[in-house]
GROMACS .gro file of C-alpha atoms in nm:
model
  186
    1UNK     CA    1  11.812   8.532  10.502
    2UNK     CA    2  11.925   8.753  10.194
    3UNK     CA    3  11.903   9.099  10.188
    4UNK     CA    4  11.601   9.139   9.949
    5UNK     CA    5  11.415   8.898  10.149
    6UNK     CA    6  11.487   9.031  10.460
    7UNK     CA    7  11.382   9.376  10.353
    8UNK     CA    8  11.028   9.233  10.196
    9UNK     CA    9  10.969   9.065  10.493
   10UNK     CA   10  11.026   9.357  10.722
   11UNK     CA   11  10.790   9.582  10.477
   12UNK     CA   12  10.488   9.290  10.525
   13UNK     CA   13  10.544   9.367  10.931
   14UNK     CA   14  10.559   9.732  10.874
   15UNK     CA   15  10.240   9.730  10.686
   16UNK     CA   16  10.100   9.522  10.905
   17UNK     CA   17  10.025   9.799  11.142
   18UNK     CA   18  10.127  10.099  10.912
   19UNK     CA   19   9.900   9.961  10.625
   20UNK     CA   20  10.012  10.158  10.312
   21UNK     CA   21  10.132  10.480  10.508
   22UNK     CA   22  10.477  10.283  10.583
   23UNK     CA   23  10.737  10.505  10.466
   24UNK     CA   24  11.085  10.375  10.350
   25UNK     CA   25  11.230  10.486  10.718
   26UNK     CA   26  10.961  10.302  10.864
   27UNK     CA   27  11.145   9.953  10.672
   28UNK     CA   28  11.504  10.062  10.772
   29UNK     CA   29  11.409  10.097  11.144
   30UNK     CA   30  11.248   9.739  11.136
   31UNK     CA   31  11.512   9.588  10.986
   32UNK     CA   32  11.819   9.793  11.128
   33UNK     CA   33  11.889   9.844  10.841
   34UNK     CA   34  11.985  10.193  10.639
   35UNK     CA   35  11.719  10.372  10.419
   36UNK     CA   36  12.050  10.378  10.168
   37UNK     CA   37  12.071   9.976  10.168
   38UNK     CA   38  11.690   9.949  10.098
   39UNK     CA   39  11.752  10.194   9.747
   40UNK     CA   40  12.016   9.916   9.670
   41UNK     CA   41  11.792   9.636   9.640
   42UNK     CA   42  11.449   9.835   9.515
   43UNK     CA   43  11.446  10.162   9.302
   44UNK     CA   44  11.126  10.325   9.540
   45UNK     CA   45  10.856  10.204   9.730
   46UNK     CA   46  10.655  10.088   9.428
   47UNK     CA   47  10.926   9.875   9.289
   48UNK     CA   48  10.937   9.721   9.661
   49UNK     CA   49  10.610   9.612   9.716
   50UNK     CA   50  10.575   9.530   9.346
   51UNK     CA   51  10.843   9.270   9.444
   52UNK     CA   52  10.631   9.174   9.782
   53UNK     CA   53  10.342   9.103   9.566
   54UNK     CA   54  10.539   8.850   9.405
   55UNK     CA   55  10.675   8.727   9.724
   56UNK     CA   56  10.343   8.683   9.870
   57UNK     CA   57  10.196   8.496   9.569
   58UNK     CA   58  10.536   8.310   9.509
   59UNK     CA   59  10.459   8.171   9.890
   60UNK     CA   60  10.151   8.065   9.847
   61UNK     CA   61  10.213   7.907   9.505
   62UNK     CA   62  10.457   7.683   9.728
   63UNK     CA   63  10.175   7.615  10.019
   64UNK     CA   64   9.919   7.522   9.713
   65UNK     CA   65  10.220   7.256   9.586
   66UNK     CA   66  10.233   7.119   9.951
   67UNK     CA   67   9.908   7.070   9.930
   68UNK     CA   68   9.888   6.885   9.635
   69UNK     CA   69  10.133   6.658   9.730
   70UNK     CA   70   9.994   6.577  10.085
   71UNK     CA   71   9.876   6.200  10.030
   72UNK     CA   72   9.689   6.204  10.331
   73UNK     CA   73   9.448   6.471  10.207
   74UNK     CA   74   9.120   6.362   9.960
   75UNK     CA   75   9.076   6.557   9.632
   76UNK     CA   76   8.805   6.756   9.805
   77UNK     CA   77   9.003   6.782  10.110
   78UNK     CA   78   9.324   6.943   9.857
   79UNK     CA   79   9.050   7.165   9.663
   80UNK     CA   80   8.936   7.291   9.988
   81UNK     CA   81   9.257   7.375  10.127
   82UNK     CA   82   9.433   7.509   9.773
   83UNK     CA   83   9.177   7.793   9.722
   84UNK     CA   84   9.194   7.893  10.107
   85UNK     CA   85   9.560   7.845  10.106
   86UNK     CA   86   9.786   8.100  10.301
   87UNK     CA   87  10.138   8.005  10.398
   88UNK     CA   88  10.167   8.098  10.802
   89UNK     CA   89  10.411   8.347  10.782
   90UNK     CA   90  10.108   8.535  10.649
   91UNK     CA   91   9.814   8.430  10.848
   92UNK     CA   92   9.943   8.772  11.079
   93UNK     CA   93   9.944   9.014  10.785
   94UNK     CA   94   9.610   9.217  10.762
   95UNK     CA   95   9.533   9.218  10.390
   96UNK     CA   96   9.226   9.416  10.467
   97UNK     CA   97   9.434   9.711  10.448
   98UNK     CA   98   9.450   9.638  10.087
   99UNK     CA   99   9.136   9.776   9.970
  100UNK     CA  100   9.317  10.115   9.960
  101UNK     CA  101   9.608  10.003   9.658
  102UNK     CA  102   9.339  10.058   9.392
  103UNK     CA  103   9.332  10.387   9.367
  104UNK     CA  104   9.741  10.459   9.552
  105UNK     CA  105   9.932  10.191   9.389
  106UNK     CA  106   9.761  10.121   9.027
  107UNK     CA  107  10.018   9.988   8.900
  108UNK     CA  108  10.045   9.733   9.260
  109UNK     CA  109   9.690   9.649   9.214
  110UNK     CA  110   9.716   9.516   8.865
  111UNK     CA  111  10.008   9.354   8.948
  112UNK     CA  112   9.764   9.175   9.277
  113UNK     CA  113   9.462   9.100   8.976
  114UNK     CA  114   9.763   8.917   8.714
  115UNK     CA  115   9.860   8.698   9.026
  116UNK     CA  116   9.529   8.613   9.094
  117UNK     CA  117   9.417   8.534   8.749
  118UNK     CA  118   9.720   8.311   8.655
  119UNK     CA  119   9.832   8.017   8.830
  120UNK     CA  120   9.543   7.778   8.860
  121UNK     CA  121   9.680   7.490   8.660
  122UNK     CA  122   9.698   7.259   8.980
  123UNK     CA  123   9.368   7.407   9.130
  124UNK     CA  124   9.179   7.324   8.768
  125UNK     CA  125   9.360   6.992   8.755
  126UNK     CA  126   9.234   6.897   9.113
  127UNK     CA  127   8.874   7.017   9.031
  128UNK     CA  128   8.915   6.820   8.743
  129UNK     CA  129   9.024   6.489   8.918
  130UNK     CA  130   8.731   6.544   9.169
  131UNK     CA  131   8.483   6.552   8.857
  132UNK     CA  132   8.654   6.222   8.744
  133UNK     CA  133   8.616   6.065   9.084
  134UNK     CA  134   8.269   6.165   9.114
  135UNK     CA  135   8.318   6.348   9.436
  136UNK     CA  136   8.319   6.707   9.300
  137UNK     CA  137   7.963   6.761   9.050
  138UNK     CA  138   7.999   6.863   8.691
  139UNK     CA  139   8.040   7.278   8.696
  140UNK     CA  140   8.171   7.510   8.488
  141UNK     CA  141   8.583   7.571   8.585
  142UNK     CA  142   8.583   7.945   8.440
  143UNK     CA  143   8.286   8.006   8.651
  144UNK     CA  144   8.437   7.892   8.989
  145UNK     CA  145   8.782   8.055   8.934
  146UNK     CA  146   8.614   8.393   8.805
  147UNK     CA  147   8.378   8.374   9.123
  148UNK     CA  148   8.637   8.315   9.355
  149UNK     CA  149   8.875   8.602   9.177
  150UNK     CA  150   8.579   8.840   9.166
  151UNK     CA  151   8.542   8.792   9.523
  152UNK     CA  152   8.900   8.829   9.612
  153UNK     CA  153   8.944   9.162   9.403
  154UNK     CA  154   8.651   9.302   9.585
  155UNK     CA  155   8.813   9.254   9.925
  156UNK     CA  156   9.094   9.473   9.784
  157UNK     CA  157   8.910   9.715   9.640
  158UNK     CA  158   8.631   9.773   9.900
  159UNK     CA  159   8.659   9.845  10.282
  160UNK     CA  160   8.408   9.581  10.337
  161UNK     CA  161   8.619   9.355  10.539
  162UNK     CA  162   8.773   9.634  10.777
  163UNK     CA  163   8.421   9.766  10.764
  164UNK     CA  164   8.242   9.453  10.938
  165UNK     CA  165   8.531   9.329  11.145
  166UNK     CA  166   8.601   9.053  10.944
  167UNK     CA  167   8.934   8.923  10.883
  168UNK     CA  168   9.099   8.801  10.530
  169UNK     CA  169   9.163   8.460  10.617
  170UNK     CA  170   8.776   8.451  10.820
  171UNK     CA  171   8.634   8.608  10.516
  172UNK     CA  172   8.859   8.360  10.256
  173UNK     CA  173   8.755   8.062  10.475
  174UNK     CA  174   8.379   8.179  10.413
  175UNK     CA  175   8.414   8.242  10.046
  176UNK     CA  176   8.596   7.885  10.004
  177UNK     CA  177   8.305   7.692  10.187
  178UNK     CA  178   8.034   7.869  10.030
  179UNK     CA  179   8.214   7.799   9.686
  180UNK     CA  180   8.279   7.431   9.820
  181UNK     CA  181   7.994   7.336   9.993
  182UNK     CA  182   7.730   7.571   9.842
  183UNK     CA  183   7.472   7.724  10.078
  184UNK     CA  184   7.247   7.431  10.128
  185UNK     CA  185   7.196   7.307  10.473
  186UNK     CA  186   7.257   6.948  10.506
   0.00000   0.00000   0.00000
């Protein structure tokens, strides 16, 4: 593993418990690393997890492409699993702890909303085919993606989540099925 991954993947474990407190020490002493050899790669702490943001969204770009190309999944099946998508490397990292960048990191946090509002060629283009086959109704695209954004930018900006107990990926899961399926009982 390189050195810039190895030190953004030792700062997602270190805020896994630390949350945004972790300190620079904090990443050296996880990775055995020196404090001096971390300044090498990133400038400060900002600069670093800037650069996890886009390791985070860079791996689940690559899950969503998996995804897409898994032949034994149906369109709805691939919509379904594309919105919720988390690579597993993540599934352990407590993104509740998020909520808090907003007002620390502003500069992090519009970094987070940019990620989340680009990237959804393959997601619209699979929403798209499932319109084609029939299998997904007529909706509004914009309307979806801003729903599911909105809902994601409030679990970073509210305590909601840590609040109720409720995980990320329990409270992504949700969001994707009530976006999927609707709330109808069938």
């Amino acid at each position: 593993m390189e050195l810039r991954e190895n030190i953004l993947q030792g700062t997602l474990e270190v805020f896994n418990y630390k949350g945004l407190k972790f300190t620079m020490d904090d990443i050296a002493k996880n990775r055995g690393i020196s404090k001096k050899t971390i300044y090498k790669v990133f400038k400060d702490k900002e600069d670093m997890f800037l650069a996890v943001v886009d390791y985070l969204f860079d791996g689940i770009k690559e899950e969503e492409q998996k995804v897409a190309m898994d032949d034994s999944l149906s369109t709805i099946e691939k919509v379904k699993k594309i919105l919720g998508v988390m690579p597993n490397s993540y599934k352990d990292i407590d993104f509740r702890q998020l909520y808090s960048v907003r007002d620390s990191f502003p500069k992090i946090y519009e970094k987070i909303e940019e990620r989340l509002e680009n990237g959804w060629e393959l997601t619209i283009s699979l929403i798209e085919k499932g319109i084609a086959e029939g299998v997904i109704r007529p909706i509004s695209i914009p309307i979806l993606k801003m729903m599911l954004e909105a809902s994601l930018e409030q679990f970073f900006q509210r305590d909601v989540l840590v609040t109720n107990r409720i995980t990320y990926m329990d409270a992504l899961e949700e969001v994707v099925e009530i976006l999927v399926e609707g709330i109808t009982a069938k």
